[in-house]
XYZ file of C-alpha atoms in Angstrom:
594
model
C 194.595 88.798 93.006
C 193.226 85.664 91.380
C 190.364 83.462 92.443
C 189.872 79.817 91.559
C 186.345 78.731 90.741
C 186.160 74.964 91.069
C 183.241 72.719 90.236
C 183.386 68.998 90.816
C 180.655 66.521 89.954
C 181.101 62.793 90.288
C 179.248 60.952 87.554
C 178.843 57.192 87.324
C 178.764 55.340 84.044
C 180.362 57.878 81.654
C 181.241 56.178 78.386
C 183.174 56.855 75.231
C 183.419 54.161 72.585
C 183.261 50.820 74.347
C 184.725 52.082 77.585
C 182.594 52.588 80.686
C 184.035 53.904 83.947
C 183.355 56.174 86.896
C 184.671 59.696 86.217
C 185.115 62.886 88.218
C 185.343 65.915 85.930
C 186.942 68.985 87.474
C 186.699 72.386 85.799
C 188.680 75.331 87.202
C 188.410 78.924 86.038
C 191.339 81.094 87.126
C 190.864 84.797 86.570
C 190.841 88.125 88.440
C 188.089 88.436 91.037
C 186.031 90.978 89.093
C 185.915 88.794 85.959
C 185.879 85.215 87.239
C 182.105 84.953 87.644
C 181.254 86.326 84.189
C 183.930 84.216 82.506
C 182.639 81.062 84.175
C 179.069 81.935 83.110
C 180.224 82.403 79.499
C 182.261 79.188 79.428
C 180.685 76.103 77.866
C 183.281 73.907 79.563
C 182.470 75.206 83.043
C 178.835 74.183 82.555
C 179.604 70.540 81.728
C 179.821 69.225 85.333
C 176.292 70.552 85.942
C 174.736 68.316 83.272
C 172.734 65.249 84.283
C 174.842 62.850 82.207
C 178.613 62.545 82.224
C 180.249 64.448 79.346
C 182.141 62.458 76.735
C 185.744 63.397 76.036
C 184.841 64.698 72.587
C 182.204 66.970 74.189
C 184.756 68.384 76.620
C 187.297 69.092 73.872
C 184.696 70.689 71.596
C 183.456 72.923 74.415
C 186.994 73.912 75.390
C 187.924 74.843 71.820
C 184.744 76.908 71.443
C 185.530 78.736 74.687
C 188.495 80.611 73.208
C 186.225 82.731 70.999
C 183.499 83.039 73.642
C 185.862 84.301 76.333
C 187.687 86.659 73.977
C 184.347 88.123 72.907
C 183.396 88.767 76.530
C 186.776 90.368 77.291
C 186.553 92.597 74.218
C 183.209 93.848 75.508
C 184.898 94.688 78.821
C 187.723 96.680 77.212
C 190.438 94.012 77.361
C 192.000 93.825 73.897
C 195.251 92.065 74.797
C 194.191 89.033 76.827
C 196.012 85.744 77.235
C 193.800 82.674 77.462
C 194.938 79.144 78.181
C 192.573 76.176 78.331
C 194.233 72.892 79.250
C 192.568 69.480 79.091
C 194.375 67.051 81.381
C 197.426 69.300 81.069
C 197.372 69.706 77.265
C 196.301 72.915 75.490
C 192.820 72.376 74.059
C 193.704 74.096 70.775
C 196.269 71.373 70.024
C 193.861 68.467 70.517
C 191.976 66.799 67.684
C 188.283 66.042 68.215
C 188.667 63.284 65.622
C 190.902 61.205 67.924
C 190.094 62.318 71.479
C 191.439 60.606 74.597
C 189.353 57.938 76.256
C 188.442 60.143 79.206
C 188.947 63.649 80.550
C 189.320 64.354 84.244
C 190.521 67.933 84.494
C 190.046 71.200 82.614
C 191.783 74.414 83.683
C 190.822 77.766 82.158
C 193.384 80.488 82.881
C 192.746 84.066 81.824
C 195.115 87.035 82.046
C 192.991 89.912 80.703
C 195.816 92.420 80.422
C 195.121 96.126 80.767
C 191.872 97.930 80.055
C 191.839 99.828 76.736
C 190.133 103.159 76.186
C 188.649 104.657 73.046
C 190.971 106.763 70.939
C 189.794 108.054 67.577
C 186.538 106.496 66.379
C 184.715 107.489 63.201
C 181.604 106.003 61.614
C 180.931 107.731 58.310
C 179.284 108.888 56.214
C 176.048 109.233 58.157
C 172.674 110.340 56.833
C 171.917 114.042 56.819
C 169.930 115.221 59.803
C 170.738 112.238 62.019
C 172.322 112.524 65.450
C 175.940 111.397 65.999
C 175.875 107.618 66.042
C 178.918 107.069 68.279
C 177.981 108.086 71.802
C 181.124 107.161 73.788
C 183.713 109.866 74.465
C 187.446 109.645 73.893
C 189.041 108.118 76.983
C 186.061 105.982 77.973
C 186.525 102.245 78.383
C 186.545 100.664 74.937
C 184.172 97.862 74.036
C 183.009 96.143 70.883
C 179.317 96.616 71.733
C 179.610 100.403 71.426
C 181.177 100.050 67.972
C 178.516 97.583 66.904
C 175.714 99.829 68.178
C 177.179 102.863 66.403
C 177.498 100.943 63.150
C 173.927 99.671 63.339
C 172.676 103.191 64.116
C 174.551 104.581 61.116
C 173.063 101.967 58.796
C 169.575 102.469 60.236
C 169.862 106.215 59.680
C 170.450 105.621 55.970
C 167.637 103.062 55.793
C 165.222 105.555 57.362
C 165.967 107.844 54.408
C 165.323 105.191 51.772
C 168.758 103.588 51.409
C 167.590 100.040 52.079
C 170.909 98.377 51.210
C 173.195 100.545 53.331
C 176.084 98.456 54.637
C 179.652 98.574 55.938
C 182.069 99.000 53.031
C 185.313 98.957 55.023
C 186.491 98.993 58.609
C 189.826 99.404 60.328
C 189.837 98.569 64.034
C 193.288 98.832 65.591
C 194.302 98.168 69.185
C 197.307 100.356 70.065
C 198.856 98.249 72.803
C 201.569 100.665 74.002
C 198.991 103.470 74.349
C 196.198 101.189 75.536
C 193.811 102.704 72.996
C 191.315 101.301 70.518
C 190.985 103.267 67.283
C 188.334 102.548 64.678
C 187.456 103.864 61.237
C 184.199 102.358 59.960
C 183.100 103.324 56.466
C 179.481 103.017 55.366
C 178.148 102.651 51.840
C 174.569 104.006 51.777
C 173.798 102.540 48.361
C 171.045 103.943 46.122
C 167.841 105.498 47.413
C 165.139 102.944 46.622
C 161.377 102.894 46.264
C 159.029 100.122 47.315
C 158.360 97.643 44.528
C 156.006 94.676 44.383
C 154.582 92.958 47.435
C 154.828 89.205 46.886
C 152.591 87.108 49.129
C 153.661 83.599 50.091
C 152.443 81.015 52.566
C 149.277 79.014 53.031
C 146.311 81.228 53.851
C 142.584 80.777 53.430
C 142.156 84.534 53.120
C 141.663 85.688 49.532
C 144.733 87.378 48.043
C 142.705 90.451 47.106
C 141.766 90.897 50.747
C 145.343 90.279 51.869
C 146.461 93.175 49.692
C 143.664 95.413 50.964
C 144.696 94.670 54.544
C 148.376 95.319 53.787
C 147.692 98.666 52.118
C 150.987 98.332 50.264
C 152.283 101.773 49.124
C 154.110 100.619 45.984
C 156.253 103.375 44.492
C 156.836 105.261 47.740
C 160.367 105.786 49.068
C 161.559 102.785 51.073
C 161.020 103.157 54.820
C 161.580 100.315 57.317
C 158.756 101.739 59.437
C 156.381 101.026 56.542
C 157.307 97.347 56.709
C 156.659 97.307 60.461
C 153.317 99.025 59.881
C 152.214 96.447 57.309
C 153.206 93.580 59.602
C 151.180 95.251 62.359
C 148.106 95.465 60.094
C 148.219 91.723 59.483
C 148.654 90.992 63.206
C 145.854 93.366 64.182
C 143.243 91.351 62.300
C 143.740 88.413 64.666
C 143.432 86.089 61.653
C 147.119 85.328 61.148
C 149.497 83.380 63.369
C 152.476 85.103 61.766
C 153.161 87.710 59.122
C 156.763 88.595 58.338
C 158.099 90.832 55.569
C 161.451 90.102 53.923
C 163.394 92.416 51.622
C 164.724 91.140 48.299
C 168.507 90.704 48.261
C 168.972 92.771 45.104
C 167.024 95.889 44.001
C 165.276 95.952 40.628
C 166.887 97.828 37.698
C 164.206 100.534 37.978
C 165.296 101.439 41.523
C 162.563 99.566 43.355
C 162.885 96.875 45.997
C 160.451 93.966 46.118
C 159.187 92.696 49.464
C 157.874 89.224 50.285
C 155.158 88.726 52.910
C 155.158 85.260 54.475
C 151.652 84.632 55.864
C 150.449 81.842 58.146
C 146.842 81.582 59.352
C 145.711 81.127 62.916
C 143.363 78.251 63.640
C 140.030 79.560 62.349
C 138.066 79.049 65.562
C 138.714 80.107 69.109
C 136.903 79.289 72.346
C 137.296 81.018 75.698
C 135.829 80.507 79.151
C 136.337 82.693 82.216
C 135.146 82.967 85.789
C 135.460 85.524 88.585
C 134.261 85.631 92.176
C 133.500 88.397 94.684
C 131.815 88.038 98.056
C 129.269 90.702 97.116
C 129.153 90.345 93.334
C 128.985 86.549 93.442
C 130.125 84.315 90.601
C 130.580 85.659 87.090
C 130.924 83.246 84.162
C 131.723 84.195 80.573
C 132.192 82.305 77.317
C 133.205 83.231 73.787
C 133.195 81.638 70.334
C 135.155 83.292 67.546
C 135.633 82.554 63.853
C 138.593 84.481 62.460
C 137.817 84.147 58.744
C 134.100 83.583 58.433
C 133.711 84.725 54.782
C 137.283 84.265 53.522
C 138.245 87.933 53.822
C 139.608 87.962 57.414
C 136.154 88.870 58.752
C 135.726 87.946 62.413
C 132.444 86.718 63.837
C 132.354 86.715 67.619
C 129.524 85.411 69.772
C 129.970 85.898 73.483
C 127.909 85.787 76.625
C 128.219 86.452 80.319
C 126.176 85.638 83.410
C 127.029 87.382 86.680
C 125.605 87.907 90.132
C 125.075 84.189 90.733
C 125.087 83.550 94.473
C 125.902 87.186 95.269
C 124.214 89.896 97.286
C 123.377 92.092 94.286
C 119.642 91.226 94.226
C 119.589 89.350 90.911
C 121.341 87.779 87.978
C 122.766 89.822 85.122
C 123.350 88.457 81.652
C 124.580 89.594 78.279
C 124.522 87.873 74.885
C 126.063 89.527 71.862
C 127.200 88.893 68.309
C 129.782 91.056 66.573
C 130.969 90.961 62.962
C 134.189 92.846 62.177
C 135.753 93.466 58.777
C 139.257 94.972 58.564
C 140.361 97.293 55.756
C 136.872 98.499 54.854
C 136.841 101.580 52.593
C 140.428 102.324 53.610
C 143.383 100.356 54.945
C 143.249 101.289 58.627
C 139.461 101.425 58.951
C 137.551 98.488 60.425
C 133.774 98.126 60.113
C 131.909 96.610 63.066
C 128.290 95.416 63.291
C 127.040 94.640 66.791
C 123.795 93.121 68.055
C 123.263 92.373 71.734
C 120.745 91.923 74.486
C 121.556 92.646 78.102
C 119.867 92.367 81.463
C 121.019 94.125 84.627
C 119.404 93.232 87.939
C 121.146 95.508 90.411
C 120.162 96.632 93.918
C 118.665 99.912 92.666
C 117.998 99.158 89.013
C 116.542 96.517 86.720
C 116.996 96.948 82.971
C 116.600 94.839 79.871
C 118.161 96.337 76.745
C 118.408 95.461 73.072
C 121.008 97.214 70.950
C 121.888 97.252 67.248
C 124.932 99.313 66.310
C 127.161 99.936 63.307
C 130.522 101.607 63.834
C 133.910 102.105 62.258
C 137.250 101.978 64.061
C 140.181 103.991 62.749
C 143.603 102.721 63.825
C 145.729 105.860 63.734
C 148.767 104.038 65.165
C 149.633 100.986 67.234
C 148.595 102.747 70.441
C 145.932 105.170 69.236
C 142.467 104.476 67.801
C 139.189 106.286 67.228
C 135.679 104.940 66.650
C 132.372 106.461 65.644
C 129.012 104.973 64.710
C 125.239 104.963 64.872
C 122.933 102.695 66.840
C 119.359 101.922 67.793
C 118.653 101.097 71.426
C 115.441 100.058 73.140
C 115.158 99.275 76.837
C 112.788 98.649 79.716
C 114.001 99.889 83.085
C 112.689 99.702 86.631
C 113.960 101.684 89.589
C 112.478 103.474 92.596
C 110.676 105.848 90.207
C 108.844 102.953 88.560
C 108.967 101.139 85.232
C 109.768 102.997 82.008
C 110.407 102.134 78.363
C 112.518 104.183 75.989
C 113.792 104.032 72.411
C 116.694 106.182 71.208
C 119.140 106.676 68.355
C 122.751 106.813 69.542
C 125.880 108.221 67.918
C 128.837 106.793 69.873
C 132.272 108.386 69.539
C 135.357 107.079 71.338
C 139.100 107.780 71.421
C 141.608 105.407 73.026
C 145.294 105.957 73.789
C 147.062 102.885 75.173
C 150.734 103.367 75.944
C 151.066 100.782 78.702
C 154.015 98.412 78.584
C 151.715 95.465 79.353
C 147.934 95.342 79.041
C 147.310 92.871 81.883
C 150.173 93.869 84.189
C 151.292 97.415 83.422
C 154.360 98.847 85.158
C 154.890 101.986 83.051
C 153.017 104.241 80.651
C 149.426 105.401 80.598
C 145.969 104.557 79.271
C 143.252 107.048 78.334
C 139.770 106.430 76.955
C 137.254 109.178 76.257
C 133.713 108.329 75.171
C 130.932 110.599 73.953
C 127.484 109.120 73.252
C 124.920 111.655 72.023
C 121.395 110.241 71.806
C 118.187 111.394 70.137
C 114.889 110.493 71.729
C 112.390 108.468 69.724
C 110.174 107.570 72.660
C 110.252 107.732 76.449
C 113.018 110.220 77.299
C 114.707 113.430 76.069
C 117.710 114.162 73.869
C 121.064 114.161 75.638
C 124.645 112.972 75.779
C 126.585 110.544 77.983
C 130.275 111.296 78.549
C 132.826 109.014 80.220
C 136.555 109.323 80.798
C 138.973 106.641 82.021
C 142.550 107.735 82.825
C 145.264 105.431 84.191
C 148.953 106.017 84.769
C 151.732 103.739 85.997
C 155.174 104.525 87.348
C 157.907 102.146 88.412
C 160.254 102.855 91.314
C 163.301 100.614 91.143
C 162.820 96.979 90.188
C 160.054 96.041 92.615
C 157.635 98.901 93.266
C 154.900 100.147 90.911
C 152.504 103.004 91.657
C 149.217 102.806 89.713
C 146.632 105.606 89.715
C 143.230 105.692 88.031
C 140.642 108.403 87.534
C 137.073 107.874 86.258
C 134.607 110.533 85.183
C 130.998 110.194 84.049
C 128.267 112.627 83.050
C 124.708 112.541 81.674
C 123.584 115.877 80.233
C 120.298 116.859 78.605
C 117.360 115.169 80.329
C 116.555 115.760 83.980
C 117.553 113.072 86.454
C 113.942 111.815 86.580
C 113.525 111.424 82.793
C 117.065 110.299 81.869
C 117.374 106.631 80.817
C 117.809 104.867 84.147
C 120.547 102.554 82.850
C 122.622 105.576 81.755
C 122.820 106.913 85.331
C 125.774 106.149 87.604
C 126.191 104.222 90.845
C 129.356 103.601 92.859
C 130.559 100.652 94.917
C 132.004 97.226 94.166
C 134.989 95.860 92.276
C 134.831 98.279 89.339
C 134.670 101.452 91.432
C 135.140 101.319 95.217
C 136.313 98.029 96.671
C 135.130 97.428 100.229
C 131.754 99.092 99.652
C 128.622 97.157 98.757
C 127.929 96.821 95.056
C 126.352 100.027 93.668
C 125.581 101.152 97.204
C 125.989 104.872 96.475
C 123.415 106.688 94.353
C 121.216 109.773 94.634
C 118.511 109.745 97.313
C 115.629 111.816 95.927
C 113.509 111.233 99.026
C 113.404 108.705 101.861
C 113.265 105.257 100.273
C 113.736 106.568 96.714
C 117.314 106.108 95.422
C 118.342 106.223 91.767
C 121.578 106.688 89.864
C 123.311 110.025 89.540
C 124.019 112.154 86.495
C 127.642 112.713 87.541
C 130.293 110.293 88.736
C 133.906 110.630 89.825
C 136.115 107.698 90.779
C 139.678 107.692 92.114
C 141.872 104.654 92.796
C 145.480 104.212 93.849
C 147.530 101.041 94.190
C 151.046 100.388 95.444
C 152.280 97.093 94.000
C 155.422 95.609 95.564
C 157.116 92.549 94.122
C 158.184 90.155 96.884
C 159.521 87.278 94.809
C 159.843 85.884 91.328
C 156.066 85.546 90.924
C 154.410 87.000 94.021
C 153.515 90.626 94.727
C 151.614 92.358 97.509
C 149.297 95.306 96.873
C 147.851 98.063 99.005
C 144.971 100.105 97.572
C 142.573 102.949 98.316
C 139.422 103.760 96.305
C 137.005 106.684 96.391
C 133.764 107.333 94.520
C 131.450 110.328 94.106
C 127.848 110.444 92.841
C 125.937 113.668 92.208
C 122.511 114.624 90.894
C 123.852 117.346 88.599
C 125.286 116.680 85.144
C 128.788 117.750 86.163
C 130.764 117.524 89.387
C 129.928 120.459 91.647
C 130.619 118.949 95.073
C 126.955 118.764 96.070
C 126.854 114.970 95.896
C 128.270 112.360 98.254
C 131.541 110.426 98.512
C 132.416 107.017 99.867
C 135.750 105.199 100.182
C 137.264 101.760 100.611
C 140.731 100.369 101.229
C 142.523 97.073 101.504
C 145.365 94.819 100.477
C 145.896 91.940 98.115
C 148.219 89.381 96.621
C 149.172 88.866 92.984
C 150.583 85.684 91.454
C 152.176 86.228 88.065
C 151.279 83.434 85.637
C 153.386 84.833 82.797
C 150.368 85.955 80.772
C 148.794 87.977 83.571
C 148.518 87.973 87.370
C 145.902 86.135 89.399
C 144.379 88.750 91.711
C 143.194 88.219 95.301
C 142.045 91.352 97.153
C 140.580 91.851 100.621
C 138.845 95.209 101.154
C 137.145 97.131 103.955
C 134.774 100.105 103.766
C 136.182 103.493 104.664
C 133.838 106.445 104.910
C 130.546 107.419 103.325
C 126.818 106.773 103.611
C 125.744 103.187 103.734
C 129.190 101.842 104.591
C 129.171 98.392 106.123
C 131.533 96.646 108.484
C 131.937 93.545 106.368
C 135.042 92.314 104.580
C 134.829 92.050 100.795
C 136.940 89.563 98.789
C 137.692 89.911 95.076
C 139.332 87.258 92.881
C 140.139 87.674 89.199
C 142.724 87.550 86.429
C 144.719 90.668 85.606
C 145.296 93.748 87.713
C 142.277 95.694 88.993
C 143.191 98.377 86.427
């Protein structure tokens, strides 16, 4: 059973040479039903009538002649190794036409394909393979043959050798035979692993304002170690991680050195040195939040980053006051060791919340260890002084802090995750200098994402917080926890849940638990709808014991995917809990809620 796919487009004013006339180009693709669509999609000729301008005769002939190889390649990938393909241009076989002296016009192209029978795999060998590697050819004898499986097996065999230091492993010989009477494809692919090589010199090329000494410190080049392609990926990642470079690509030398080493060339291109960013977010309760950032990516010529950023929030909201933050952060990659970044932070912050006012100054030095692309650890020391005011009155405190944090980020997309998980654990011991007692603040943020089919994503988040050491009355007030609002329970008033010590006296709790679930359903190319449910718990004890109180919120929203992250619009209602209101809360932002 054959199907004819016919496309006709009348085009006025097509010209070739001095001729100009009205043309109607017809392209027909004749093939079995199950192949016609894919063959038409692969054909350059079939696409010509869709173009805005009329194709010239030379363009039609060139496309038709290129189609032989394109269609054969597609058929080989489908298991058809004995096809017959005919492409006629106004009745003449395209292969016999000369593009040097084409006809004045072309009106009809007919592509006829007889794929023949489907071939199966017979005997296939890819050898030798590296010791300890899994079999590279995964298809079984009798399965439908295709070139892609052979190509994948060959690449896997070469990569196995490269992973063991044989950087120049390659195909030395191959015999691929189609047995037409038996309908089988047999292949014998021989690999030459070549010598086991060690890493040689790292040559740095390109225009960069970063000093070469610092470039080498950032790269952490392990000259003399056995070649490993993962090492090259790791070095490229170190350059990218600094944020200073627009591109950093490593290229292997064509020929190894006589001493058994292989030189590598790093091609480096700088980013623009300065970056500016402005953002805004709105919530019916939280009001307007505005943020700005200025960044210099190479402030001292060693890929050091100086970032100055600020944020003002609560403008026009129902949260009692305006919050602000102004901070400066200096970061230096490859300090003391390759994957260790030194960070110096100075900031001032004001929070004017319904149950708390605080003004804090902080100076902190920390180091960040990048254990892998998705795993990092930080630790440091800081000095913090603050003035707080809550229902217990106004208090000042000064403390030394020793922050420790571990982050695991295995999401497939930071702003719009559909799979993977994210985990962040923070421990902040503090020593009292004045105004409080020694203690420790612990927080945990866990998120997981699972995709069901092509359109549905389930996202779940759990939050945990604890303040241990001082009593609830003498703990730093800005270390205590509240619940409610966009970051915890949507639909509830901002920070509406705390600990009521006595009538009219409400402060934050020493323990916090937050749970959120979202079902995200894609409804179109860019739009998604979301249903969500949030719950929050606040207790007076340092750890969850059930003696505190819960509140909940639920709602729905819309997401519009911009390509770099979704625009979020959520409408939420209060569920249960003390202090719940009957109002509707609206949240607008960029990126998913979590």
